[in-house]
Amino acid sequence: MTPESALPDGALFSLRDVSVRYPIRRGFFQRVVGHVGAVEQVSFDLMRGETLALVGESGCGKSTLGRAMLRLEDVSEGTITANGGMSRREIARRVQVVFQDPLGSLDPRWRIGDLIGEGLDVHGIVRGAARNDRVRELLSQVELPASAFYKFPHQLSGGQQQRVAIARALAMRPELIVLDEATSALDVSVQAQILNLLKDLQAEYNLTYLFISHDLTVVGQFADRVAVMYLGRIMETGSTTEVLASPRHPYTRALLASSLKVDPDARIETIPLLTGDVPSPRNPPSGCRFRTRCPLAQPDCASLDHRMVMAGSRQTAACRANNEH
Amino acid sequence: MTPGSATPMTPMSAPSYGQGSAEPTVLAVEALAVRYGDMEVCSDVSLSVRRGEALALIGESGSGKSVTVLAVTGLLGRGGAISRGSVVLDGEEITRLSEKERRRRGLFGRRIGVIFQNPSRALDPVFTVGQQLNEALSLTGLNGREALRSKAAEWLRHVGLPDPEEALDRYPHQLSGGQRQRAMIAIALASEPELLIADEPTTALDVTIQAQVLNLIRRLQRELNLALIIVTHDFGVVAAMADRVSVMYAGEVVETGSVTEIIRDPRHPYTRALLGSLPTGQPGARIEALPGSVPSAGTMPTGCRFHPRCPAAVAECAGEEPRLEPASYGRVLRCLRAEELAAYDA
């Protein structure tokens, strides 16, 4: 057991060597025959009022880590320390989530007013007329018309549904909101509206965001800090400007090079390609997890232990190509 | 097999697209409208693509870009019909052909290849990749087990699947997302089509895989000198892939131009707003969000369909429907105030 360390100044959450593993079950008795390490040895501090982006390809563990923050997943190893209460009931109020698909996360048989008020009812925060007033206030905070109160989710557009999901999260006056690909399914013009709304709400309520995304341009604009994940591990973390402008780890560089730019000179022929697919987390490569696709891989990368190296104000996973051992 | 492929296209009436390229026009869609029952989901779509050229069709959801693809491929389904306009493939009018006639002329899969967004839905789960490739290959008249198998393996090698021989006997679920998309590209191209339509081909893929797949599509398009229509909502894909771009809004094409013109110097207020609402990657900067959302088929505004959201709208925009026509500065766009706004910019 790791002893609980004191939180650094201004931190809301502190993660130390957090791993989330899923059992692999086989056979008639569903015997556990192994584990999938969805998240491996992740450490970072989440500062109050900041936006930390988790980026990476599918299967890199970014959503699992978000679920662990929400206590929807059990942490197999390491510790998550919170500033304040950490009981399940406390966390259910203090940490909220907005998912990618708003229609999938809103019950189609419930009216908008009840969807937004559900948390208020469950936690017994306000009742009766006061509860409805609070819901109407939330509607106006997310810039929805008061007439939405009695509507059903399918009567709203995708952007409006996402606003309802945000109002639902806001209703609990949370400290942290996990935004799991919250704008990925939206059209660009609607995405811009939602991102601006989230920025305004953050400034007003001093909210902390864990912004899970695969879109590096959105992250560059929206996040203060970024953590790049690959196969369950953090490969690089630091301020967004620094990491995106001068990526240090080969994976961050490859990820940035592959993402398309809105520039007619950036033709597909000029984009350097990574070979192959992301390996299965059931059977990750030994040593550096990126070595099977890394353009700079050397034979001894297979024996490299994962650890984070400080480079200025950022941390990068140790890499032979950066002369780290 | 392709009568009329040598006949030059009848010159298109008003808007002349292209940039004086000598290649023949493969597909020309003129003032196309599509109805499902009494809903008009697509009202005035004109576009054309030449051999060896990549045209991007960009628009937000509900802009009618996918319906346009379905109308061209004859896959509108029950209740859907082309109500106005024409679709001409290689000089052949194919607007109102019966399903039987389409099949006879090789319009299902043979002359038009389609890559869909979701390869797991487009591939049949109960047949192996090899069996599905053989179906496409047999459309070209290829026969015999050995010949089919070696040609199929050659296609899989061509699209960069590891172990092509082994992949032939795999079922779609045994491949990764990127590999499935590669297999679908092989199937779409195995019948040697003249026109390849890629409908959001990489939306479901990760960025590193997206770059691989787009690179592959572009390489094959170049090698086979195909006409390519790439349907997308992502300006990054447009910038990386397209030679020319048609921008769609609420069932209409609103602006057409070269990729450099559209991205560097957009002229239609909608194209400008769309590009303006992209995140710039500048930390902390606010994005110029376009208010409102795309109107639905039942509640189309009168006049210009963009006028309720348009920052440049004037009173007459609500009354008069603009036409898609070339402005004095050469761009083809649909805006009553095209000349005025250009003068204002200068």
XYZ file of C-alpha atoms in Angstrom, chain A:
325
model
C 0.000 0.000 0.000
C 1.197 3.426 -0.894
C 0.733 5.844 2.007
C -1.560 8.739 1.202
C 0.569 11.749 0.472
C -0.568 15.284 1.154
C -2.039 17.108 -1.817
C 0.140 19.722 -3.511
C -1.060 23.320 -3.197
C -4.094 24.101 -5.341
C -4.640 20.501 -6.398
C -8.142 19.095 -6.531
C -7.121 15.533 -7.306
C -3.810 13.802 -7.130
C -3.117 10.521 -8.924
C -0.122 8.405 -7.967
C 0.860 5.334 -10.006
C -2.757 4.585 -10.838
C -3.418 1.357 -12.718
C -6.788 0.042 -13.832
C -6.816 -3.585 -14.929
C -9.664 -5.693 -16.231
C -9.674 -9.433 -15.621
C -9.738 -11.736 -18.657
C -12.067 -14.627 -17.898
C -12.124 -17.927 -19.741
C -13.898 -21.227 -19.638
C -17.012 -22.588 -17.993
C -16.130 -21.319 -14.529
C -15.065 -17.904 -15.864
C -11.672 -18.376 -14.310
C -9.439 -15.274 -14.366
C -6.610 -16.152 -16.741
C -4.942 -12.750 -16.988
C -5.423 -9.024 -16.915
C -5.737 -6.248 -19.446
C -3.905 -3.189 -18.219
C -6.154 -0.418 -19.523
C -4.301 2.208 -17.489
C -0.781 1.613 -16.154
C 1.101 3.666 -13.555
C -0.431 7.038 -14.285
C 0.512 9.980 -12.053
C -0.595 13.581 -12.282
C -2.119 16.385 -10.226
C -5.313 18.023 -11.340
C -5.258 21.685 -10.310
C -8.437 23.518 -9.343
C -9.770 25.636 -12.219
C -7.597 24.133 -14.936
C -8.441 22.108 -18.028
C -6.341 18.989 -18.389
C -6.700 17.193 -21.706
C -6.164 13.446 -22.079
C -5.388 12.662 -25.698
C -4.583 9.476 -27.532
C -5.923 6.926 -29.957
C -8.775 4.568 -29.148
C -7.782 1.947 -26.621
C -5.124 4.129 -25.008
C -7.006 4.181 -21.696
C -8.088 7.819 -21.644
C -11.778 7.041 -21.080
C -10.958 4.361 -18.495
C -8.924 6.926 -16.576
C -11.885 9.320 -16.731
C -14.145 6.583 -15.389
C -11.684 5.909 -12.595
C -11.889 9.588 -11.589
C -15.676 9.193 -11.455
C -15.192 6.042 -9.389
C -16.995 4.047 -12.047
C -13.910 1.828 -12.262
C -11.976 0.395 -9.360
C -8.346 1.316 -9.174
C -6.223 -1.858 -9.071
C -3.050 -0.194 -7.898
C -1.932 3.266 -6.804
C -3.995 6.019 -5.239
C -6.368 8.786 -6.217
C -6.425 11.426 -3.467
C -9.017 14.178 -3.433
C -9.088 17.529 -1.743
C -12.121 16.922 0.450
C -14.406 13.922 0.824
C -13.784 10.852 -1.242
C -16.812 8.727 -0.322
C -18.845 7.395 -3.206
C -21.722 9.754 -2.373
C -19.419 12.771 -2.161
C -17.748 11.908 -5.450
C -21.127 11.418 -7.128
C -21.858 15.065 -6.377
C -18.445 16.645 -6.803
C -17.442 14.922 -10.025
C -19.807 14.988 -13.000
C -19.498 13.706 -16.536
C -20.623 14.677 -20.032
C -20.397 11.892 -22.605
C -19.950 11.974 -26.367
C -23.428 10.887 -27.405
C -26.021 13.082 -25.681
C -29.010 11.089 -26.940
C -27.500 7.890 -25.550
C -27.046 9.436 -22.110
C -30.513 11.026 -21.805
C -33.481 8.762 -21.054
C -35.850 9.214 -24.040
C -38.979 8.907 -21.834
C -38.015 11.679 -19.449
C -38.737 15.351 -19.954
C -35.808 17.776 -20.025
C -36.834 19.386 -16.727
C -36.785 16.028 -14.943
C -33.528 14.988 -16.577
C -31.804 18.122 -15.320
C -33.474 17.891 -11.906
C -32.699 14.190 -11.338
C -29.510 14.800 -9.379
C -31.217 17.500 -7.275
C -33.964 15.008 -6.371
C -31.637 12.098 -5.649
C -29.361 14.114 -3.386
C -32.320 15.989 -1.884
C -30.681 19.356 -2.532
C -33.837 21.353 -3.319
C -37.500 20.328 -3.592
C -40.798 21.477 -5.030
C -41.047 24.907 -6.626
C -37.464 25.774 -5.679
C -36.275 22.725 -7.582
C -38.126 23.833 -10.736
C -36.718 27.344 -10.368
C -33.221 25.911 -10.112
C -33.801 23.809 -13.259
C -35.009 26.902 -15.162
C -31.945 28.787 -13.994
C -29.750 25.951 -15.285
C -31.580 26.041 -18.636
C -30.723 29.692 -19.017
C -27.123 29.084 -17.937
C -26.656 26.663 -20.826
C -28.538 29.078 -23.104
C -31.592 26.904 -23.691
C -35.087 28.437 -23.901
C -37.318 27.946 -20.843
C -39.779 26.155 -23.153
C -37.342 23.215 -23.286
C -38.466 22.279 -19.747
C -41.381 20.117 -20.901
C -39.790 18.741 -24.062
C -38.354 15.284 -24.666
C -34.723 14.755 -25.719
C -35.622 13.730 -29.315
C -37.326 17.101 -29.850
C -34.004 18.900 -29.460
C -31.077 19.149 -31.868
C -27.759 17.457 -31.115
C -26.211 20.659 -29.811
C -29.217 21.355 -27.569
C -29.108 17.796 -26.209
C -25.462 18.298 -25.310
C -26.455 21.519 -23.513
C -28.979 19.476 -21.485
C -26.214 17.002 -20.568
C -24.076 19.941 -19.423
C -26.949 21.407 -17.379
C -27.450 17.997 -15.741
C -23.799 17.989 -14.741
C -23.908 21.604 -13.539
C -26.986 20.991 -11.388
C -24.828 19.347 -8.731
C -22.490 22.357 -8.535
C -19.572 20.023 -9.204
C -15.914 20.844 -8.848
C -14.705 18.568 -11.617
C -16.450 17.732 -14.895
C -15.104 14.866 -16.976
C -15.781 15.764 -20.628
C -15.448 12.450 -22.438
C -15.308 13.368 -26.143
C -18.123 15.781 -25.307
C -17.916 17.725 -28.578
C -16.664 15.007 -30.937
C -20.060 14.070 -32.347
C -21.123 17.662 -33.014
C -20.879 19.661 -36.225
C -18.067 22.205 -36.203
C -20.331 25.236 -35.849
C -22.166 23.612 -32.921
C -18.906 22.362 -31.414
C -17.654 25.959 -31.355
C -20.809 27.058 -29.480
C -20.418 24.302 -26.878
C -16.694 24.949 -26.369
C -17.391 28.644 -25.813
C -20.186 27.794 -23.360
C -17.868 25.455 -21.425
C -15.213 28.181 -21.236
C -17.758 30.686 -19.888
C -19.044 28.242 -17.269
C -15.505 27.429 -16.187
C -14.683 31.106 -15.661
C -17.913 31.673 -13.748
C -17.825 28.678 -11.409
C -14.081 27.970 -11.247
C -14.714 24.515 -12.694
C -11.989 21.977 -13.339
C -12.242 19.992 -16.570
C -10.757 16.657 -17.501
C -11.104 16.954 -21.266
C -10.847 13.586 -23.007
C -10.396 14.011 -26.735
C -8.669 12.707 -29.829
C -8.777 16.062 -31.621
C -5.499 17.892 -31.098
C -6.686 21.191 -32.596
C -9.590 21.388 -30.165
C -7.263 20.436 -27.317
C -4.767 23.137 -28.362
C -7.450 25.733 -28.076
C -9.310 24.476 -25.049
C -6.863 22.903 -22.609
C -4.237 24.392 -20.289
C -2.309 21.173 -19.904
C -2.253 17.983 -21.894
C -1.347 14.364 -21.170
C -0.669 12.179 -24.206
C -1.496 8.517 -23.615
C -0.531 5.399 -25.522
C -1.566 1.875 -24.551
C -2.436 2.805 -20.995
C 0.646 4.873 -20.256
C 1.296 8.599 -20.276
C 3.991 9.335 -22.847
C 4.243 13.074 -22.405
C 2.588 15.691 -20.254
C 3.037 19.430 -19.892
C 1.490 22.742 -20.844
C -0.566 22.508 -24.043
C 1.425 25.181 -25.855
C 4.714 23.521 -25.047
C 3.714 19.949 -25.828
C 1.881 20.749 -29.057
C 4.417 23.292 -30.336
C 7.535 21.262 -29.568
C 6.623 17.639 -28.883
C 9.473 15.695 -27.358
C 8.435 12.044 -27.306
C 8.413 10.238 -30.699
C 4.772 9.214 -30.162
C 3.609 12.785 -29.536
C 5.511 13.840 -32.640
C 3.908 11.088 -34.720
C 0.438 11.872 -33.396
C 0.814 15.561 -34.221
C 2.238 14.849 -37.658
C -0.670 12.531 -38.519
C -3.399 14.964 -37.571
C -4.667 16.852 -40.586
C -4.344 20.590 -40.855
C -6.719 22.961 -42.589
C -4.044 24.072 -44.996
C -4.193 23.312 -48.722
C -0.405 22.892 -48.733
C -0.596 20.096 -46.156
C -1.465 17.432 -48.751
C -1.821 13.828 -47.668
C 1.325 12.890 -49.626
C 3.401 15.106 -47.318
C 2.197 13.478 -44.093
C 4.621 10.991 -42.521
C 2.830 7.734 -41.774
C 3.044 5.486 -38.765
C 2.965 1.842 -39.738
C 0.559 -0.678 -38.299
C -2.193 -0.536 -35.709
C -2.143 0.075 -31.985
C -1.167 -3.289 -30.400
C -3.720 -5.062 -28.224
C -3.511 -4.056 -24.548
C -3.914 -7.773 -23.688
C -0.463 -8.381 -24.989
C 1.460 -5.101 -24.947
C 5.042 -4.914 -26.237
C 7.762 -5.231 -23.595
C 9.819 -2.190 -22.710
C 8.627 0.989 -24.400
C 5.063 0.352 -25.530
C 5.443 2.490 -28.638
C 8.498 0.669 -29.961
C 6.593 -1.568 -32.436
C 5.433 1.495 -34.397
C 8.182 3.947 -33.540
C 10.218 5.230 -36.497
C 13.214 5.689 -34.183
C 13.017 2.315 -32.426
C 16.257 0.559 -31.484
C 16.689 -3.060 -30.371
C 17.281 -2.117 -26.728
C 13.915 -0.253 -26.531
C 12.482 -3.679 -25.621
C 14.269 -3.518 -22.279
C 13.441 0.098 -21.436
C 11.530 0.558 -18.186
C 8.696 3.042 -18.245
C 9.451 6.100 -16.147
C 8.838 9.800 -16.575
C 11.743 12.150 -17.188
C 11.511 15.830 -16.334
C 12.425 18.081 -19.236
C 11.897 21.697 -18.268
C 8.318 22.038 -17.069
C 7.140 18.905 -18.782
C 7.479 15.185 -18.269
C 8.238 12.722 -21.016
C 8.358 8.939 -20.917
C 11.959 7.799 -21.035
C 13.035 7.218 -24.621
C 16.246 5.765 -26.064
C 16.017 8.156 -29.005
C 16.195 11.019 -26.514
C 19.238 9.302 -24.949
C 17.391 8.305 -21.799
C 17.840 4.992 -20.070
